[in-house]
mmCIF file of N, CA and C in Angstrom:
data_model
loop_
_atom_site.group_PDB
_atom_site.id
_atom_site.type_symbol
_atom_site.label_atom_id
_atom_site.label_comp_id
_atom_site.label_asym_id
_atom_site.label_seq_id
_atom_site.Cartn_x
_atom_site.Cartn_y
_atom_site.Cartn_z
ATOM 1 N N UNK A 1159 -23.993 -11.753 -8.868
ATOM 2 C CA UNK A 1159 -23.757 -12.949 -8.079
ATOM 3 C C UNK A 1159 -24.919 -13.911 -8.312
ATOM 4 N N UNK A 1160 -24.752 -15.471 -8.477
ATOM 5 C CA UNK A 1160 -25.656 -16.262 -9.122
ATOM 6 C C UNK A 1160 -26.542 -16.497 -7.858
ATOM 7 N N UNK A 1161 -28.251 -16.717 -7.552
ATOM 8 C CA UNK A 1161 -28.226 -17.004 -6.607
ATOM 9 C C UNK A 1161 -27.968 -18.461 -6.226
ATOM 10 N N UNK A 1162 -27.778 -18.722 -4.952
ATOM 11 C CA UNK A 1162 -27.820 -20.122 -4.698
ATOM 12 C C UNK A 1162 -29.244 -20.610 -4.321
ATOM 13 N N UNK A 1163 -29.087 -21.901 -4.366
ATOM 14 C CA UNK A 1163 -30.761 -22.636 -4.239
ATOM 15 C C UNK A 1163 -30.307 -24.219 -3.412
ATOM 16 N N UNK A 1164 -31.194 -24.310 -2.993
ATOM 17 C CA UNK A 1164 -32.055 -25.392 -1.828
ATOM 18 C C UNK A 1164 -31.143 -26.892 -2.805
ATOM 19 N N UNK A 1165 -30.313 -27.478 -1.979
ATOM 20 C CA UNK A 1165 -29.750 -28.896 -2.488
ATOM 21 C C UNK A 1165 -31.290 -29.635 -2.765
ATOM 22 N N UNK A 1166 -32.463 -29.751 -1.466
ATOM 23 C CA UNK A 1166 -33.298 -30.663 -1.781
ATOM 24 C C UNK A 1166 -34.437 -30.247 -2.044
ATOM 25 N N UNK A 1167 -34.835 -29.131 -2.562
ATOM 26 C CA UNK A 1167 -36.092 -28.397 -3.202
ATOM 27 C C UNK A 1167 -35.936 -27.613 -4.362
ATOM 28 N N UNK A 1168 -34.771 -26.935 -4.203
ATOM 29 C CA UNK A 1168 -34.564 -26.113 -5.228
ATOM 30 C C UNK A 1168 -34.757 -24.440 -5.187
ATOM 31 N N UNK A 1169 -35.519 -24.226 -4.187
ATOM 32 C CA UNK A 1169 -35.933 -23.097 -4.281
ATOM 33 C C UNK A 1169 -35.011 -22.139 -3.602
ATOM 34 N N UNK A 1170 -34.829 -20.868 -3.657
ATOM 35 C CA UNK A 1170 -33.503 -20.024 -3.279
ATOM 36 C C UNK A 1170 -33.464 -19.647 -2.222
ATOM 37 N N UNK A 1171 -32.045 -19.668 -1.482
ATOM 38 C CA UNK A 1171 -31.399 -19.246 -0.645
ATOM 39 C C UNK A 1171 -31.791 -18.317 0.358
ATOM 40 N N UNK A 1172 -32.622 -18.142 1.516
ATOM 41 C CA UNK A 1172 -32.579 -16.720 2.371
ATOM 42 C C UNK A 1172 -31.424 -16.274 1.941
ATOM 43 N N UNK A 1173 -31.431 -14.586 1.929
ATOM 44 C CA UNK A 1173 -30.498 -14.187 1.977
ATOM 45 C C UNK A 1173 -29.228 -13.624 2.793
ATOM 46 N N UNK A 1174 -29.917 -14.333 4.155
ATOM 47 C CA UNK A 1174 -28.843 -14.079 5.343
ATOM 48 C C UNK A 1174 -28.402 -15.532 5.290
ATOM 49 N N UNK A 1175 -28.401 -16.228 4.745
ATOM 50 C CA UNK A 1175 -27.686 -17.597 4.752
ATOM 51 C C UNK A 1175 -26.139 -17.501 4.662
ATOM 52 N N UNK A 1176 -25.296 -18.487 5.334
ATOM 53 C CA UNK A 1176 -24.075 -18.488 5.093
ATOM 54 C C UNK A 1176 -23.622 -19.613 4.567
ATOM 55 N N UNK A 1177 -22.282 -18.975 3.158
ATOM 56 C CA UNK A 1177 -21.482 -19.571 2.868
ATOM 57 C C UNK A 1177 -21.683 -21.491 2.551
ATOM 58 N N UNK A 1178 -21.631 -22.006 3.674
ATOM 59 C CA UNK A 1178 -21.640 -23.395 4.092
ATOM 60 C C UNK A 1178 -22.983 -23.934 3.773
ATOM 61 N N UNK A 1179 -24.212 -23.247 4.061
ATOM 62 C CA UNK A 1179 -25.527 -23.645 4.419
ATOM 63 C C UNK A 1179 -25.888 -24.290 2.940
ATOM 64 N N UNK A 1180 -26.412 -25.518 2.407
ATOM 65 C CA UNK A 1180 -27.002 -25.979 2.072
ATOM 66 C C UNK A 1180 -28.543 -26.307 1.674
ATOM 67 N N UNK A 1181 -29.284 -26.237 2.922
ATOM 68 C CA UNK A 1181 -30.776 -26.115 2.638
ATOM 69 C C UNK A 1181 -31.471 -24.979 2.926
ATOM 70 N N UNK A 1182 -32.733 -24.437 2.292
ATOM 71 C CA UNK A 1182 -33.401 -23.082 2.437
ATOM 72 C C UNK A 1182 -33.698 -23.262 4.111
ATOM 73 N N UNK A 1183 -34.518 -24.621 4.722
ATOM 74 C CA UNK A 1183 -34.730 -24.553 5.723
ATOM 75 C C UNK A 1183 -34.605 -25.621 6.549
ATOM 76 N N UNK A 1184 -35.531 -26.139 7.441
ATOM 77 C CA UNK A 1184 -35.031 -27.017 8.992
ATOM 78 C C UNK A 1184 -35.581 -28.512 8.133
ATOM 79 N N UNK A 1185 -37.073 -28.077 7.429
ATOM 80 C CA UNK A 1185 -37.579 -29.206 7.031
ATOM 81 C C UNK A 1185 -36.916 -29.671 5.595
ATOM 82 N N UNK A 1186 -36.493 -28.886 5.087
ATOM 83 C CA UNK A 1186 -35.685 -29.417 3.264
ATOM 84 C C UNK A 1186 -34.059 -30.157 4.331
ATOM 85 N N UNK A 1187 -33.757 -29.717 5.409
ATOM 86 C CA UNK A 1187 -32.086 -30.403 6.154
ATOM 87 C C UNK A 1187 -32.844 -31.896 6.116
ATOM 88 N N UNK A 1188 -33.966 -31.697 6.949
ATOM 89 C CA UNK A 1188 -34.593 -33.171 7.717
ATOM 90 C C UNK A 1188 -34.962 -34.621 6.777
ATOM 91 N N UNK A 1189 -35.494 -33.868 5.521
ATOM 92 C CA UNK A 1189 -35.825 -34.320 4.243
ATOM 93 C C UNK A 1189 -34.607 -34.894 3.794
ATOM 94 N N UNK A 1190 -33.451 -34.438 3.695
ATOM 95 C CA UNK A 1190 -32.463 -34.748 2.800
ATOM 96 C C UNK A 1190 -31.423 -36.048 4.294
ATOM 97 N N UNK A 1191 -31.623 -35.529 5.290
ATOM 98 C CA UNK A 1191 -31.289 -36.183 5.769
ATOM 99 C C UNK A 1191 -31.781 -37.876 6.057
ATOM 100 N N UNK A 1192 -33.394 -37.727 5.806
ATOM 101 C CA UNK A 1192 -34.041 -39.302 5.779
ATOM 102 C C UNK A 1192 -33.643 -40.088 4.829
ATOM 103 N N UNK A 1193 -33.428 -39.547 3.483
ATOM 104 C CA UNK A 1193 -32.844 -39.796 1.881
ATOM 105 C C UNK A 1193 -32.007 -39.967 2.183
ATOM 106 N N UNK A 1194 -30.712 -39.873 2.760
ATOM 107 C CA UNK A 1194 -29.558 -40.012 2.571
ATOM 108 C C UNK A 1194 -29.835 -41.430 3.465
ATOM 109 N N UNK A 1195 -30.374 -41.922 4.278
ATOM 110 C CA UNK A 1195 -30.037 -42.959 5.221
ATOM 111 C C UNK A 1195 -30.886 -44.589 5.082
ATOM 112 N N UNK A 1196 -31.900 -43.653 4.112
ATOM 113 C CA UNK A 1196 -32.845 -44.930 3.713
ATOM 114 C C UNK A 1196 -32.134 -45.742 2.660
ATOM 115 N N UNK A 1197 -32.872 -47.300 2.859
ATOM 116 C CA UNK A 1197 -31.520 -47.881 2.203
ATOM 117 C C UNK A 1197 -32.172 -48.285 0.686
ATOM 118 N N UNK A 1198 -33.187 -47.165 -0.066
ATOM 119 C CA UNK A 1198 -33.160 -47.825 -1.652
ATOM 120 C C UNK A 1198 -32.266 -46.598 -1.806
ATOM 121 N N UNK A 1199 -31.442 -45.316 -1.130
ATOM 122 C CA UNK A 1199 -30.574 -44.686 -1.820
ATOM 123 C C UNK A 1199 -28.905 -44.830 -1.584
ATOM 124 N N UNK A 1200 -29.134 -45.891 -1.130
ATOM 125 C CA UNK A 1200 -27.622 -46.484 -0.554
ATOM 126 C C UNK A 1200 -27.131 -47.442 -1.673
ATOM 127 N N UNK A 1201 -25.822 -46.995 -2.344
ATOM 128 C CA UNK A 1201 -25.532 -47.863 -3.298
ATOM 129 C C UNK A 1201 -23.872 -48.434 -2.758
ATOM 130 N N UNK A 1202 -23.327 -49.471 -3.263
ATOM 131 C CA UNK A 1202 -22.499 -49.924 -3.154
ATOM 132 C C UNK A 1202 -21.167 -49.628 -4.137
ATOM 133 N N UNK A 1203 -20.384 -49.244 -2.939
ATOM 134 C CA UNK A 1203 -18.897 -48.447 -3.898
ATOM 135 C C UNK A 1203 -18.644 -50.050 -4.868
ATOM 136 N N UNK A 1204 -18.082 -48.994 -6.176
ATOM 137 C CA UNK A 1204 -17.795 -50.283 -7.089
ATOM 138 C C UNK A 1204 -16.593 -50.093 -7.747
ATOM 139 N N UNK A 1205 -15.781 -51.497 -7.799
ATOM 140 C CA UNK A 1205 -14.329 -51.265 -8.126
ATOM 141 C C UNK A 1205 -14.221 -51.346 -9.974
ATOM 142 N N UNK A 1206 -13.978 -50.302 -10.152
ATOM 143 C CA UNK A 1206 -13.161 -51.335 -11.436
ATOM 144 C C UNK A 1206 -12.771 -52.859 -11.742
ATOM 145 N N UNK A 1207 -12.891 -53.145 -13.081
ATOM 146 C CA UNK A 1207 -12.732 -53.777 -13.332
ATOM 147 C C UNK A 1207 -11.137 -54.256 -13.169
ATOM 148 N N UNK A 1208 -10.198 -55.516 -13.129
ATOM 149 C CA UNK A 1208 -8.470 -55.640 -13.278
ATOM 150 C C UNK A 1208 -8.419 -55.258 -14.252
ATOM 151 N N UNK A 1209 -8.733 -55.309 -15.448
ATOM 152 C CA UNK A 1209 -7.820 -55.436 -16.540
ATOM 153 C C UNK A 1209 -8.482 -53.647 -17.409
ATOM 154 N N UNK A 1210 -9.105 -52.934 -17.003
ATOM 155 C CA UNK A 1210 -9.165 -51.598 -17.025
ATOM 156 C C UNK A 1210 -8.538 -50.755 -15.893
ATOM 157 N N UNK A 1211 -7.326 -49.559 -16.410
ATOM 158 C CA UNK A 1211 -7.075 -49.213 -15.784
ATOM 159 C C UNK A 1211 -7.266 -48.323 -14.822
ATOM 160 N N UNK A 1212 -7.259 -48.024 -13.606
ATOM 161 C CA UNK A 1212 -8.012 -47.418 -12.622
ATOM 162 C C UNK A 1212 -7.950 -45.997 -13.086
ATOM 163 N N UNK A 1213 -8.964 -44.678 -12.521
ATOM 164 C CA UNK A 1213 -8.731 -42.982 -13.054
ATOM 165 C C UNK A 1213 -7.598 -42.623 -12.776
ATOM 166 N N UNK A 1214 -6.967 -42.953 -11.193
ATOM 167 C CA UNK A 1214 -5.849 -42.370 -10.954
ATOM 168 C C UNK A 1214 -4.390 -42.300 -12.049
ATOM 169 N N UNK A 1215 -4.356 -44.083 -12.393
ATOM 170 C CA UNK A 1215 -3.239 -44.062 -13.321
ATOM 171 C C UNK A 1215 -3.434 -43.677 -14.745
ATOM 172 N N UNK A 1216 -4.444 -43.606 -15.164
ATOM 173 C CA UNK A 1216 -4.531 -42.994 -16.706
ATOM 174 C C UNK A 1216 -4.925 -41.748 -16.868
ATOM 175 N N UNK A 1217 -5.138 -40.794 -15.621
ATOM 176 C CA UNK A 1217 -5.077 -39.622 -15.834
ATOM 177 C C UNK A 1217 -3.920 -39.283 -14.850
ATOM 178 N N UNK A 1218 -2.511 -39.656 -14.632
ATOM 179 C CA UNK A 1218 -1.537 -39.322 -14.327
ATOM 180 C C UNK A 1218 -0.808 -38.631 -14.785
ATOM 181 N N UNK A 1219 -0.250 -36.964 -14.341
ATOM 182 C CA UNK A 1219 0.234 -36.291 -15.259
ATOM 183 C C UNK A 1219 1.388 -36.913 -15.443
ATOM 184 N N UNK A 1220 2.012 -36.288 -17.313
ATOM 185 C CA UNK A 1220 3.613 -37.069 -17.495
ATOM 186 C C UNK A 1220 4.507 -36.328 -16.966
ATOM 187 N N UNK A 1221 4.280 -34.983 -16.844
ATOM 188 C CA UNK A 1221 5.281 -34.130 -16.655
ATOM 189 C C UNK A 1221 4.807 -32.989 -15.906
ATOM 190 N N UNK A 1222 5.488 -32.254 -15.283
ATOM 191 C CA UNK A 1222 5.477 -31.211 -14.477
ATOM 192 C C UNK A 1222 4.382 -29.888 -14.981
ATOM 193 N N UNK A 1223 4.644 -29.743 -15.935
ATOM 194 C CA UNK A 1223 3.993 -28.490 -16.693
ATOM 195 C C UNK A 1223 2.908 -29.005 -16.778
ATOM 196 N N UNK A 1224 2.442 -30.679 -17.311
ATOM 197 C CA UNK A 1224 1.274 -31.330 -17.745
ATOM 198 C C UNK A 1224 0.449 -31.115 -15.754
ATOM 199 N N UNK A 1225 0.901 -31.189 -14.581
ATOM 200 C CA UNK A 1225 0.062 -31.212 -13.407
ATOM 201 C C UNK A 1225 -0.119 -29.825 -13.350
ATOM 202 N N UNK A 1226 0.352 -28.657 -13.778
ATOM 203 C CA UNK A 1226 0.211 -27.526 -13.232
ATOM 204 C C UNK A 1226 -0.958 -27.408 -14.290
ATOM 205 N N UNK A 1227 -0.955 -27.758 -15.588
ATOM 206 C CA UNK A 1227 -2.361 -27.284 -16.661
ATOM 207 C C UNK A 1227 -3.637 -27.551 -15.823
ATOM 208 N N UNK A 1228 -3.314 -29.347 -15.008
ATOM 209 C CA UNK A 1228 -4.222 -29.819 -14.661
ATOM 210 C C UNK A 1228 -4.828 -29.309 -13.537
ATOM 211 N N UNK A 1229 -3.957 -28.397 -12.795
ATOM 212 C CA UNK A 1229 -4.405 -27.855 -11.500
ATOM 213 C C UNK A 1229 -4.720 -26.326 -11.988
ATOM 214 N N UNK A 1230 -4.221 -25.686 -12.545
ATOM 215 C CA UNK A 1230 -4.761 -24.713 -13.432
ATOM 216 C C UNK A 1230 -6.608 -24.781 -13.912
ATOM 217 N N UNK A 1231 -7.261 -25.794 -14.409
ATOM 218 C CA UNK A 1231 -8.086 -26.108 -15.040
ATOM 219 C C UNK A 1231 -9.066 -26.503 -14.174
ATOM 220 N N UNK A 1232 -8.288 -27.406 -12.643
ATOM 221 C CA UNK A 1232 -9.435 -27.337 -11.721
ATOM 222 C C UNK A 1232 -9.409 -26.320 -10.708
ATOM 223 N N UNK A 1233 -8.763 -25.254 -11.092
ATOM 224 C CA UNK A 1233 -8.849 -24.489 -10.222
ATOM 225 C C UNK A 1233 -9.542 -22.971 -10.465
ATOM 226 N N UNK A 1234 -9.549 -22.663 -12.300
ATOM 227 C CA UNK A 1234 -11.084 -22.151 -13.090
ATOM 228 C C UNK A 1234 -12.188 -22.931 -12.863
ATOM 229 N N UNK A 1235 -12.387 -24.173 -13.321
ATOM 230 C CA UNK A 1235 -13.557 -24.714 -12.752
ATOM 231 C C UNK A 1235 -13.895 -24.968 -11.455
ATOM 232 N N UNK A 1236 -13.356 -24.887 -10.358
ATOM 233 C CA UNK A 1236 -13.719 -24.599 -9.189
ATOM 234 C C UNK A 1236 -14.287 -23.026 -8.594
ATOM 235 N N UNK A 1237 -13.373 -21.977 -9.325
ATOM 236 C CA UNK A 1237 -13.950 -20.173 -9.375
ATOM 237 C C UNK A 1237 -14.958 -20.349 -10.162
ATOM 238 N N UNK A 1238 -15.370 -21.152 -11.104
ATOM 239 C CA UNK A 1238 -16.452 -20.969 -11.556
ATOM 240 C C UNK A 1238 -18.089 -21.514 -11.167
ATOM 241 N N UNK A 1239 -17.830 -22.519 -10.484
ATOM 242 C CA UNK A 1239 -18.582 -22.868 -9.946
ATOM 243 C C UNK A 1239 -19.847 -22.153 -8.970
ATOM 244 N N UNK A 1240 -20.530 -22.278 -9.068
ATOM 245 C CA UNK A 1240 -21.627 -21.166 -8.803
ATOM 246 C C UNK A 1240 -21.783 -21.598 -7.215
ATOM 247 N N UNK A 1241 -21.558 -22.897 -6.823
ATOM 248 C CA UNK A 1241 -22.035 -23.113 -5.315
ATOM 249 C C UNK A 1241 -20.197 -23.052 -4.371
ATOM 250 N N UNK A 1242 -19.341 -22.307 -5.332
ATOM 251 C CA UNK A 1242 -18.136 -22.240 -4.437
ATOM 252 C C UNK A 1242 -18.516 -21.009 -3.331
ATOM 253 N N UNK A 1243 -18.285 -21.358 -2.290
ATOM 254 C CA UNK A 1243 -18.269 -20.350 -0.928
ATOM 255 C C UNK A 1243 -17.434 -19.214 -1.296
ATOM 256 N N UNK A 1244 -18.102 -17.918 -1.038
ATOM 257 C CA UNK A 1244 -17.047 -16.959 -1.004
ATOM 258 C C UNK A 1244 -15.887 -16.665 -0.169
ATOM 259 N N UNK A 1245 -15.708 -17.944 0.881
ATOM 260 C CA UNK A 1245 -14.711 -17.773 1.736
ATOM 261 C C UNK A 1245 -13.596 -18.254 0.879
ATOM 262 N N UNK A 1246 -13.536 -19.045 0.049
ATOM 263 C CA UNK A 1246 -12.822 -20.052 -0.851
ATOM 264 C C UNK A 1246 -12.191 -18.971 -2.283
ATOM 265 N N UNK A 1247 -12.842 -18.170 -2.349
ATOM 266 C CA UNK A 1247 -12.396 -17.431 -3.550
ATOM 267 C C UNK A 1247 -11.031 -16.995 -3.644
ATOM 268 N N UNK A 1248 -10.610 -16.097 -2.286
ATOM 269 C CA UNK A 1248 -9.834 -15.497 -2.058
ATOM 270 C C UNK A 1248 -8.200 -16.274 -2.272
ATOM 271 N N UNK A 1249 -8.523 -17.463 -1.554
ATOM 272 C CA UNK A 1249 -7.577 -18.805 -1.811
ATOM 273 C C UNK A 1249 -7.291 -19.496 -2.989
ATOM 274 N N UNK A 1250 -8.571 -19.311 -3.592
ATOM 275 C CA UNK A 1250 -8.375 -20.408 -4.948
ATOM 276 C C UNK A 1250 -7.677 -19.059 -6.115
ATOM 277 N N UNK A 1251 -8.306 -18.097 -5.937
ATOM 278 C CA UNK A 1251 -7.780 -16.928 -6.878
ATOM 279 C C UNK A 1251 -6.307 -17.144 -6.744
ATOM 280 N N UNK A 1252 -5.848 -16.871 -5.735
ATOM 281 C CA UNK A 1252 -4.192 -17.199 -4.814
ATOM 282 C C UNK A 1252 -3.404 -17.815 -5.606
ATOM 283 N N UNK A 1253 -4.139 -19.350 -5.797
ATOM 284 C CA UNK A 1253 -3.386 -20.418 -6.058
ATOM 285 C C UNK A 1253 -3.163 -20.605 -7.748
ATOM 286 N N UNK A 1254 -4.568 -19.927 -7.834
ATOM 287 C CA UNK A 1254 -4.331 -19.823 -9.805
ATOM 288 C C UNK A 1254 -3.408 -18.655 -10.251
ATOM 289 N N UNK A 1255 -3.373 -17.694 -9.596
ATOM 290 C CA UNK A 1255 -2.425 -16.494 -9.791
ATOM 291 C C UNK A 1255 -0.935 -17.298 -9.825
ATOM 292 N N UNK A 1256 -0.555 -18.157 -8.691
ATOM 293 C CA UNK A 1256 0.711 -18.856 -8.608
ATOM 294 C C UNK A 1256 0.794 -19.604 -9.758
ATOM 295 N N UNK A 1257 -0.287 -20.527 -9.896
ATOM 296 C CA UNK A 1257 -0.048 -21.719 -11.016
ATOM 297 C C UNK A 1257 0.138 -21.024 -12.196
ATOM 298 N N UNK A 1258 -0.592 -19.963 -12.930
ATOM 299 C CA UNK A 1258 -0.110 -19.064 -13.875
ATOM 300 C C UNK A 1258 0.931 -18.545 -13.782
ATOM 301 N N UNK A 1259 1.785 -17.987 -13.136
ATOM 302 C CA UNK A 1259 2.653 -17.830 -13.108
ATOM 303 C C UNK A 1259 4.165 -18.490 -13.116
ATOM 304 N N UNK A 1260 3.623 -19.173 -12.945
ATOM 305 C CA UNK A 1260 5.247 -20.431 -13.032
ATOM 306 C C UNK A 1260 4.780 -21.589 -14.511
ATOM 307 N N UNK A 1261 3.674 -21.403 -14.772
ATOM 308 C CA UNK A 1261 3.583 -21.619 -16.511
ATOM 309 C C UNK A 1261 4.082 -20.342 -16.946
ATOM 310 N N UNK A 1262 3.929 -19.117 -16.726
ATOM 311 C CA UNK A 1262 4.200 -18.540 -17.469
ATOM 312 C C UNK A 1262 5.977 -18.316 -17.866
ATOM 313 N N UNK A 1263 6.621 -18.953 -16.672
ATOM 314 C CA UNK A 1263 7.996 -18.751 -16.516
ATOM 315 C C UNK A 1263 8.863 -19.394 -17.277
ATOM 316 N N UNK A 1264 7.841 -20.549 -17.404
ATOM 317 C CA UNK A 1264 8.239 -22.480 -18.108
ATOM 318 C C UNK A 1264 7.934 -21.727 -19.296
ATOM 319 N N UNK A 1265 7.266 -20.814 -19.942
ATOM 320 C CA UNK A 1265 7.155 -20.419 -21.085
ATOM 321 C C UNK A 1265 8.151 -19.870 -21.654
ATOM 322 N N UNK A 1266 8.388 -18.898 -20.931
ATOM 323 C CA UNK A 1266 9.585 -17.904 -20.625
ATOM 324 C C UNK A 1266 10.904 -18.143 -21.324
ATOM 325 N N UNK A 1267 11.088 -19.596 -20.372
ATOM 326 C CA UNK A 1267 12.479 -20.152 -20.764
ATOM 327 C C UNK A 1267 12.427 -20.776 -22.262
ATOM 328 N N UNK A 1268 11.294 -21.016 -23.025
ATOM 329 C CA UNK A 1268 11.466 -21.496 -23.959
ATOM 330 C C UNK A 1268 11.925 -20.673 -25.432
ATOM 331 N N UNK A 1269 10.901 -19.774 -24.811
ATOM 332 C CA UNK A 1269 10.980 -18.518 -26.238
ATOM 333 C C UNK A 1269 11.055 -17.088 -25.338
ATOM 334 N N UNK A 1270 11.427 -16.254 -25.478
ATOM 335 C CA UNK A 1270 11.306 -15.079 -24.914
ATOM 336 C C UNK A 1270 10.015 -14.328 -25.407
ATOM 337 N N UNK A 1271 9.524 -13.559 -24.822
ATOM 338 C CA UNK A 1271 8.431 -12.858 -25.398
ATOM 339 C C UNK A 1271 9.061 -11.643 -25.919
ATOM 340 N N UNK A 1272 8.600 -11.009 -26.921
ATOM 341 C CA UNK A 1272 9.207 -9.684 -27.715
ATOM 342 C C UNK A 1272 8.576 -8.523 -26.895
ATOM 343 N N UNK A 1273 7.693 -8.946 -26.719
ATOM 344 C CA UNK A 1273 6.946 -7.219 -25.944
ATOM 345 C C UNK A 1273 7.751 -7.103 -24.586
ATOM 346 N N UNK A 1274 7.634 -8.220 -24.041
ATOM 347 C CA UNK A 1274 8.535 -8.263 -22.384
ATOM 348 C C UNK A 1274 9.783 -7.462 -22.710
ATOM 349 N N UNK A 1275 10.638 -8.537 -23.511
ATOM 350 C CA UNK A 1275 12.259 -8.192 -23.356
ATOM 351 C C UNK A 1275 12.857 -7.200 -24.402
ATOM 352 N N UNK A 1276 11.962 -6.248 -25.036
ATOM 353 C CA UNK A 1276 11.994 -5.474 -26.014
ATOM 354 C C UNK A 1276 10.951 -4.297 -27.193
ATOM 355 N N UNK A 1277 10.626 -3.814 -25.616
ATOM 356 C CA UNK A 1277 9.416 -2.716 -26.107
ATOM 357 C C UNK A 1277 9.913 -1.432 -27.426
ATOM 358 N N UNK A 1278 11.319 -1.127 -27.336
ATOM 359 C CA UNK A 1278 11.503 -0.226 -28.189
ATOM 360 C C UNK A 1278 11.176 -0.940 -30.100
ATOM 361 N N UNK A 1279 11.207 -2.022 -29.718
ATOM 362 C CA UNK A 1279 11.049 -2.579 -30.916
ATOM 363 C C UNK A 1279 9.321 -2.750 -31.144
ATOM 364 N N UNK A 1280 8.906 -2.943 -30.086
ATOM 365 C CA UNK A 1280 7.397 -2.776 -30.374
ATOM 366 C C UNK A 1280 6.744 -1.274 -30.728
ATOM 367 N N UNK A 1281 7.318 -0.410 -30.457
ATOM 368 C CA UNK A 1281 6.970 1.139 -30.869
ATOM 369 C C UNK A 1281 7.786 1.470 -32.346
ATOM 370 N N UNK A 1282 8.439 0.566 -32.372
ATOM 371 C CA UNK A 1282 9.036 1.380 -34.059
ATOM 372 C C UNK A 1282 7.701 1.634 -34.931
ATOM 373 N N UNK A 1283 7.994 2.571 -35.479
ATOM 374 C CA UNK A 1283 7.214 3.123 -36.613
ATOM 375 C C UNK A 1283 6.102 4.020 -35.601
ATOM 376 N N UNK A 1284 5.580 4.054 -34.749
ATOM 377 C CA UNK A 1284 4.680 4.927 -34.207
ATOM 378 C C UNK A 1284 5.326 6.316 -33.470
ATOM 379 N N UNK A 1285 4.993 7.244 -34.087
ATOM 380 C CA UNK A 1285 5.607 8.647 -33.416
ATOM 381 C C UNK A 1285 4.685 9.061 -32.359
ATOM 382 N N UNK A 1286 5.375 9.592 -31.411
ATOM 383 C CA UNK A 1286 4.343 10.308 -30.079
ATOM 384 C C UNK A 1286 4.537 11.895 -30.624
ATOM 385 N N UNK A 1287 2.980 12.623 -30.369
ATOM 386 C CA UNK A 1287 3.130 13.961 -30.584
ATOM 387 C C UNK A 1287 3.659 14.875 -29.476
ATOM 388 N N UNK A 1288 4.433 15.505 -29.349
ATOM 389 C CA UNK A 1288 5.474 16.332 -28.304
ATOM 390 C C UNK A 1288 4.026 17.073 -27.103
ATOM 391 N N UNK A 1289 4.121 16.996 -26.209
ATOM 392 C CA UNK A 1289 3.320 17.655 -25.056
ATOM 393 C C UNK A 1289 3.066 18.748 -25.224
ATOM 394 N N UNK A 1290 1.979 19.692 -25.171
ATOM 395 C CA UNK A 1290 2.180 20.778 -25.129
ATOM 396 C C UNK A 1290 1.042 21.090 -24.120
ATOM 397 N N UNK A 1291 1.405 21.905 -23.005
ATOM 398 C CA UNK A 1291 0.791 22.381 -22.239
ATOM 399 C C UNK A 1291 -0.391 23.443 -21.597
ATOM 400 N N UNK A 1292 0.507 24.652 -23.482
ATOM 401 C CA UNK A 1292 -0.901 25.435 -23.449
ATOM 402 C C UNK A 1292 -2.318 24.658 -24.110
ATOM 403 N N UNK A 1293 -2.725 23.720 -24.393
ATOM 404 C CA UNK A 1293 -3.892 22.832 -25.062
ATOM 405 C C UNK A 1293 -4.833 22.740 -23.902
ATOM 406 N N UNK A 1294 -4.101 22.538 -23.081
ATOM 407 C CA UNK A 1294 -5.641 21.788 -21.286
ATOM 408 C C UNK A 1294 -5.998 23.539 -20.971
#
């Protein structure tokens, strides 16, 4: 397990810390909290430009299979993520198990798989040697 470390120092995690917790201690919370409110770290949300198109519409999936890759992909890079909560695992595992699976179905329908729908054909040519019991 990777350890986790201090958002505003860096340095690692007590190890009775939970899940949620963010800073090693009271004074790295207090610290990060003055930074966040002082105003040379306050920047101003910025729009796009008109005539570039915004993230939402040019990374719009085209098709059905194309949103499940995409939720597929953030949903490894989210298990992978080293500061994901272990409360979150259990859920996100969940949801990638589903999303794999209904790609795998969309696959399914396209080509059949040979090993799935036809194992005797995957054993041709390999002989099994007959059991024998006096050997153990």
């Amino acid at each position: 397990m990777p350890i986790r470390t201090c958002a505003q120092c860096g340095h690692a995690m007590p190890k009775n810390a939970s899940a949620k917790r963010k800073y090693c201690s009271d004074n790295c919370r207090k610290l990060a909290s003055k930074h966040r409110h002082s105003p040379q770290h306050q920047t101003s949300p910025t729009t796009p430009p008109a005539n570039e198109p915004s993230p939402q519409q040019s990374t719009a999936p085209a098709t059905y299979r194309d949103m499940l890759e995409v939720s597929r992909t953030a949903l490894t890079r989210n298990l992978e993520d080293p500061h994901c909560p272990a409360t979150a695992v259990a859920g996100l595992s969940k949801q990638l198990l589903a999303v794999g699976k209904e790609l795998l179905e969309m696959d399914r329908e396209k080509e059949p798989d040979p090993i799935l729908d036809d194992p005797e054909e995957m054993a041709d040519g390999i002989e099994d040697d007959p059991f024998d019991a006096e050997t153990i």
